[in-house]
Amino acid sequence: SSDLSLVITKDIVVDFTPSSREVDYGQSVSLRCSAEGGRAPHFLSVKREGVTLVEYDKENNRISSKITVKGHELSFTKSTSSIVYSDDGEYDCTGKNRATLKNEIEIMK
């Protein structure tokens, strides 16, 4: 079974799509992580099992070219046409701006 955990703080919204999904091996899936707010996010991170896949950290000059910056939104999309065993795990999406400490949504299996 899957549990969804969502912590909301002020002034930033983090969206992780799909929010909770179990997928059979061989199926296609698209994972989207985005953060937006009245104040532009300065940080976005996507991790799998605690290991960073992509990161946008403007303050520390760690900016992945795989993250899209559009106005007050940072986003990352990973799509695959066939899930394999190495894709299995817990994915975390975290976004921050100067008005928030942390806003997080997690998928847990």
CSV table of C-alpha atoms in Angstrom, one decimal:
chain,number,residue,atom,x,y,z
A,1,SER,CA,0.0,0.0,0.0
A,2,SER,CA,1.1,3.6,-0.6
A,3,ASP,CA,1.0,6.4,1.9
A,4,LEU,CA,1.0,10.1,1.0
A,5,SER,CA,2.6,12.6,3.3
A,6,LEU,CA,2.2,16.3,2.7
A,7,VAL,CA,3.6,19.1,4.8
A,8,ILE,CA,2.4,22.6,3.8
A,9,THR,CA,4.1,25.8,4.8
A,10,LYS,CA,3.3,29.3,3.6
A,11,ASP,CA,3.9,31.0,0.3
A,12,ILE,CA,5.1,28.0,-1.8
A,13,VAL,CA,3.4,25.1,-3.4
A,14,VAL,CA,5.2,21.9,-4.3
A,15,ASP,CA,3.4,19.5,-6.7
A,16,PHE,CA,4.6,16.0,-7.2
A,17,THR,CA,2.7,14.1,-9.9
A,18,PRO,CA,1.6,11.3,-9.6
A,19,SER,CA,1.1,11.9,-5.8
A,20,SER,CA,0.9,8.2,-5.1
A,21,ARG,CA,1.1,5.4,-7.7
A,22,GLU,CA,2.1,1.8,-7.8
A,23,VAL,CA,3.3,0.9,-11.3
A,24,ASP,CA,3.9,-2.6,-12.8
A,25,TYR,CA,7.3,-3.2,-14.4
A,26,GLY,CA,7.1,-2.5,-18.1
A,27,GLN,CA,4.5,0.3,-17.8
A,28,SER,CA,5.1,3.9,-18.8
A,29,VAL,CA,5.1,6.7,-16.2
A,30,SER,CA,5.8,10.4,-16.1
A,31,LEU,CA,7.0,11.9,-12.8
A,32,ARG,CA,6.7,15.7,-12.4
A,33,CYS,CA,8.0,17.8,-9.6
A,34,SER,CA,7.4,21.5,-9.5
A,35,ALA,CA,7.5,24.4,-7.0
A,36,GLU,CA,6.0,27.8,-7.3
A,37,GLY,CA,5.0,30.7,-5.1
A,38,GLY,CA,4.5,34.4,-4.8
A,39,ARG,CA,8.2,34.6,-4.2
A,40,ALA,CA,10.1,32.6,-6.7
A,41,PRO,CA,11.6,29.3,-5.4
A,42,HIS,CA,15.4,29.3,-5.2
A,43,PHE,CA,15.7,25.6,-4.5
A,44,LEU,CA,14.2,22.4,-6.0
A,45,SER,CA,15.4,18.9,-5.4
A,46,VAL,CA,14.2,15.5,-6.6
A,47,LYS,CA,15.6,12.5,-4.7
A,48,ARG,CA,15.2,8.7,-5.1
A,49,GLU,CA,15.9,6.7,-2.0
A,50,GLY,CA,17.8,9.7,-0.5
A,51,VAL,CA,20.1,10.1,-3.5
A,52,THR,CA,19.8,13.4,-5.4
A,53,LEU,CA,18.7,12.9,-9.0
A,54,VAL,CA,18.5,16.6,-9.9
A,55,GLU,CA,18.9,19.8,-8.0
A,56,TYR,CA,18.4,23.6,-8.5
A,57,ASP,CA,20.2,25.5,-5.7
A,58,LYS,CA,20.7,29.0,-6.8
A,59,GLU,CA,22.4,30.1,-3.6
A,60,ASN,CA,25.1,27.4,-3.9
A,61,ASN,CA,25.4,27.5,-7.7
A,62,ARG,CA,24.2,23.9,-8.2
A,63,ILE,CA,21.9,24.3,-11.1
A,64,SER,CA,20.8,21.2,-13.1
A,65,SER,CA,20.0,21.9,-16.8
A,66,LYS,CA,17.2,19.3,-16.4
A,67,ILE,CA,15.2,21.7,-14.3
A,68,THR,CA,13.0,24.3,-16.1
A,69,VAL,CA,12.8,27.8,-14.8
A,70,LYS,CA,9.7,29.8,-15.8
A,71,GLY,CA,8.7,32.9,-14.0
A,72,HIS,CA,8.1,31.9,-10.4
A,73,GLU,CA,8.1,28.2,-11.1
A,74,LEU,CA,10.8,25.5,-11.1
A,75,SER,CA,9.9,22.2,-12.5
A,76,PHE,CA,11.4,18.8,-13.5
A,77,THR,CA,9.8,16.0,-15.5
A,78,LYS,CA,11.1,12.5,-15.9
A,79,SER,CA,9.3,10.2,-18.3
A,80,THR,CA,10.0,6.6,-19.2
A,81,SER,CA,8.1,4.3,-21.5
A,82,SER,CA,9.0,1.1,-19.6
A,83,ILE,CA,9.6,1.0,-15.8
A,84,VAL,CA,12.6,-1.3,-14.8
A,85,TYR,CA,13.7,-2.6,-11.4
A,86,SER,CA,16.3,0.2,-11.0
A,87,ASP,CA,13.4,2.8,-11.1
A,88,ASP,CA,11.8,1.3,-8.0
A,89,GLY,CA,11.9,3.3,-4.7
A,90,GLU,CA,10.7,6.3,-2.8
A,91,TYR,CA,10.9,9.6,-4.7
A,92,ASP,CA,11.0,13.0,-2.8
A,93,CYS,CA,10.3,16.4,-4.2
A,94,THR,CA,11.4,19.5,-2.1
A,95,GLY,CA,11.1,23.1,-3.0
A,96,LYS,CA,12.1,26.2,-1.0
A,97,ASN,CA,11.9,30.0,-1.3
A,98,ARG,CA,13.1,32.7,1.0
A,99,ALA,CA,9.7,32.8,2.8
A,100,THR,CA,9.6,29.1,3.7
A,101,LEU,CA,11.9,26.6,5.3
A,102,LYS,CA,10.6,23.5,3.6
A,103,ASN,CA,7.7,22.2,1.7
A,104,GLU,CA,7.7,18.5,0.9
A,105,ILE,CA,5.6,15.8,-0.6
A,106,GLU,CA,6.7,12.1,-0.5
A,107,ILE,CA,5.7,8.9,-2.1
A,108,MET,CA,6.2,5.9,0.1
A,109,LYS,CA,5.7,2.3,-0.8
